[in-house]
Short mmCIF file of C-alpha atoms in Angstrom, two decimals:
data_model
loop_
_atom_site.label_atom_id
_atom_site.label_comp_id
_atom_site.label_asym_id
_atom_site.label_seq_id
_atom_site.Cartn_x
_atom_site.Cartn_y
_atom_site.Cartn_z
CA MET A 1 134.18 117.83 179.10
CA GLU A 2 136.93 120.44 178.16
CA GLY A 3 136.58 122.07 174.76
CA ALA A 4 132.48 121.46 174.58
CA SER A 5 130.86 124.33 173.45
CA LYS A 6 128.20 125.48 175.54
CA PRO A 7 124.77 126.40 173.60
CA PRO A 8 124.50 130.39 173.79
CA ARG A 9 122.29 131.56 176.33
CA PHE A 10 119.88 133.58 173.61
CA LEU A 11 118.71 130.23 172.67
CA SER A 12 117.68 129.02 175.90
CA HIS A 13 114.22 126.98 175.54
CA ASN A 14 112.97 128.45 179.13
CA LYS A 15 112.52 132.30 178.04
CA ARG A 16 109.57 133.81 175.60
CA ILE A 17 110.92 135.33 172.65
CA ASN A 18 109.77 138.63 172.31
CA TYR A 19 108.76 139.27 168.62
CA MET A 20 109.28 143.09 167.31
CA ILE A 21 105.71 144.52 166.42
CA ASN A 22 105.73 145.62 162.76
CA ALA A 23 105.50 149.53 162.84
CA LYS A 24 103.57 149.70 159.53
CA GLU A 25 100.77 147.64 160.77
CA ILE A 26 100.46 150.17 163.40
CA GLU A 27 100.60 152.99 160.89
CA ASN A 28 97.70 151.36 158.96
CA LYS A 29 95.55 150.48 162.11
CA VAL A 30 96.04 154.53 162.90
CA VAL A 31 95.21 156.09 159.51
CA GLU A 32 92.28 153.66 159.60
CA LEU A 33 91.21 155.09 163.18
CA LEU A 34 91.77 158.91 162.02
CA GLY A 35 89.90 158.32 158.94
CA ASP A 36 89.18 161.47 157.05
CA GLY A 37 89.01 163.65 160.02
CA THR A 38 91.00 166.93 160.79
CA SER A 39 93.61 164.69 162.56
CA PHE A 40 96.38 162.65 160.87
CA LEU A 41 99.80 160.45 161.56
CA VAL A 42 102.92 162.14 161.48
CA GLY A 43 104.69 159.23 162.58
CA VAL A 44 104.94 155.76 164.67
CA THR A 45 108.15 154.34 165.88
CA VAL A 46 108.63 151.07 167.49
CA SER A 47 111.79 150.74 169.59
CA PRO A 48 113.33 147.26 169.97
CA ASP A 49 111.79 146.92 173.47
CA ASN A 50 108.17 147.22 171.75
CA THR A 51 107.75 150.56 172.71
CA ILE A 52 105.34 152.02 170.64
CA VAL A 53 105.42 155.64 169.95
CA VAL A 54 102.38 157.40 167.95
CA THR A 55 102.38 160.94 166.82
CA ILE A 56 100.04 162.58 165.64
CA ASP A 57 98.73 166.32 164.38
CA ASP A 58 95.58 168.04 163.30
CA ASP A 59 94.74 170.57 160.87
CA ASP A 60 93.19 173.01 164.09
CA ARG A 61 94.56 171.49 167.12
CA VAL A 62 95.19 167.81 168.92
CA ASP A 63 93.68 167.41 172.77
CA ILE A 64 94.65 165.23 175.35
CA GLU A 65 91.09 163.64 175.74
CA PHE A 66 91.50 162.68 171.62
CA CYS A 67 94.97 161.12 172.28
CA GLU A 68 93.52 159.00 175.20
CA LYS A 69 90.37 157.75 173.15
CA LEU A 70 92.91 156.93 170.20
CA HIS A 71 95.14 154.96 172.70
CA ARG A 72 92.30 152.87 173.62
CA ASP A 73 91.38 152.36 170.41
CA ILE A 74 94.68 151.19 169.49
CA GLU A 75 95.22 148.97 172.50
CA ALA A 76 91.62 147.22 171.70
CA ALA A 77 93.31 146.71 168.18
CA PHE A 78 96.37 145.12 169.12
CA ASP A 79 96.49 141.80 171.80
CA ARG A 80 98.67 142.65 174.53
CA GLU A 81 98.43 138.45 174.95
CA VAL A 82 99.99 137.87 171.26
CA GLU A 83 102.98 140.59 171.50
CA ASP A 84 103.56 142.68 174.99
CA TYR A 85 104.10 146.33 174.27
CA SER A 86 104.22 149.92 175.88
CA LEU A 87 102.01 152.58 173.78
CA GLU A 88 102.34 156.13 173.91
CA VAL A 89 99.96 158.32 171.68
CA GLY A 90 100.90 162.06 171.63
CA SER A 91 100.89 165.25 169.16
CA ALA A 92 103.76 166.79 167.39
CA GLY A 93 104.88 169.45 169.34
CA LEU A 94 104.71 173.09 169.07
CA THR A 95 108.45 173.23 168.75
CA SER A 96 109.00 169.78 166.82
CA PRO A 97 110.10 169.75 163.30
CA LEU A 98 107.46 169.95 160.40
CA GLN A 99 107.70 166.75 158.95
CA LEU A 100 104.75 166.13 156.46
CA PRO A 101 103.39 168.54 153.62
CA ARG A 102 99.97 168.95 155.56
CA GLN A 103 101.94 169.84 158.34
CA TYR A 104 103.35 173.11 156.42
CA LYS A 105 100.22 174.18 155.19
CA LYS A 106 98.39 174.46 158.58
CA ASN A 107 101.26 176.77 159.69
CA ILE A 108 101.34 179.00 156.94
CA GLY A 109 101.80 182.64 157.95
CA GLY A 110 103.61 181.36 161.23
CA GLU A 111 107.20 182.10 161.81
CA VAL A 112 110.01 179.11 161.31
CA GLU A 113 113.52 178.67 161.87
CA VAL A 114 114.84 177.01 159.08
CA LEU A 115 118.30 174.63 159.23
CA THR A 116 119.36 173.95 155.57
CA LYS A 117 122.04 170.99 154.75
CA ALA A 118 123.94 173.48 153.89
CA GLY A 119 123.92 174.46 156.99
CA GLN A 120 122.58 178.14 156.78
CA LYS A 121 119.86 178.90 159.54
CA PHE A 122 117.58 181.58 159.56
CA TYR A 123 114.02 182.75 160.51
CA ALA A 124 111.33 183.35 158.24
CA THR A 125 107.71 183.47 157.25
CA LEU A 126 106.26 180.36 156.02
CA SER A 127 104.11 181.37 152.83
CA ALA A 128 103.34 178.83 150.36
CA SER A 129 104.08 174.63 150.48
CA ASP A 130 103.13 172.06 148.26
CA ASP A 131 103.85 168.24 147.72
CA GLU A 132 107.54 169.06 147.05
CA GLY A 133 108.62 172.08 149.23
CA PHE A 134 107.93 175.22 150.42
CA THR A 135 108.39 178.99 150.24
CA VAL A 136 109.57 181.45 152.80
CA GLU A 137 109.68 185.08 152.96
CA VAL A 138 112.68 186.11 154.76
CA THR A 139 113.25 190.27 156.13
CA LYS A 140 116.99 191.21 154.67
CA LYS A 141 118.70 194.76 155.43
CA ILE A 142 120.06 195.86 152.39
CA LYS A 143 121.80 199.29 151.58
CA PRO A 144 120.90 200.57 148.11
CA GLU A 145 123.81 201.97 146.37
CA GLY A 146 123.84 205.66 147.24
CA ALA A 147 121.85 205.48 149.86
CA LYS A 148 122.84 206.26 153.97
CA ARG A 149 120.62 203.89 155.48
CA LYS A 150 119.84 200.48 155.11
CA ILE A 151 116.40 199.38 154.37
CA GLU A 152 114.58 196.05 154.87
CA VAL A 153 113.39 194.13 151.82
CA VAL A 154 111.44 191.00 152.11
CA GLU A 155 112.44 188.47 149.89
CA GLU A 156 110.71 185.15 148.77
CA GLN A 157 113.10 181.53 149.02
CA ARG A 158 112.01 178.38 147.35
CA TYR A 159 113.19 174.98 148.96
CA LEU A 160 112.51 171.75 148.64
CA TYR A 161 112.10 169.31 151.75
CA SER A 162 114.96 167.12 150.54
CA GLU A 163 117.04 170.73 151.27
CA VAL A 164 116.43 171.15 154.68
CA LYS A 165 117.64 169.37 157.82
CA TYR A 166 114.47 170.83 159.69
CA VAL A 167 111.84 173.60 159.76
CA LYS A 168 110.47 174.42 163.25
CA ASN A 169 107.61 176.87 164.39
CA VAL A 170 108.91 180.02 166.32
CA ILE A 171 107.07 180.45 169.46
CA THR A 172 106.87 184.35 170.33
CA PHE A 173 105.33 185.58 173.40
#
């Protein structure tokens, strides 16, 4: 029959329909599993192929054994027979951008790289943070009027989280 349309391939009844896992359900379970300890959830992403990536951090440090245990606990909570998925659990990483106020607080005193939304990039020492933003100490060289040489001065600068593209820890050896 010419002109008759064939049903679209994606409506085939012979293939199992994969449903995307709800990231909010995963987030809630991870928060429950972490409880009020020193570890905390940074984020959960779920890709279209049901790859779940859980990123955690800790006020002290994240160790591999803890990630493995959390991985097993998450797997126990979500049945792969209902929804097939791949699961990765890991730490935020030393050079990953800071995402939560709690991460800023744990890194006070450390050197950071800041990129503002205005395009200014600089290095500074993270000196304070709260729920709205953070403060850094920037060392600048200025030449006072009448002086022959530049001197270093430390200047505090305050930023709202919404004003920066990223803030990353700087690793020095």
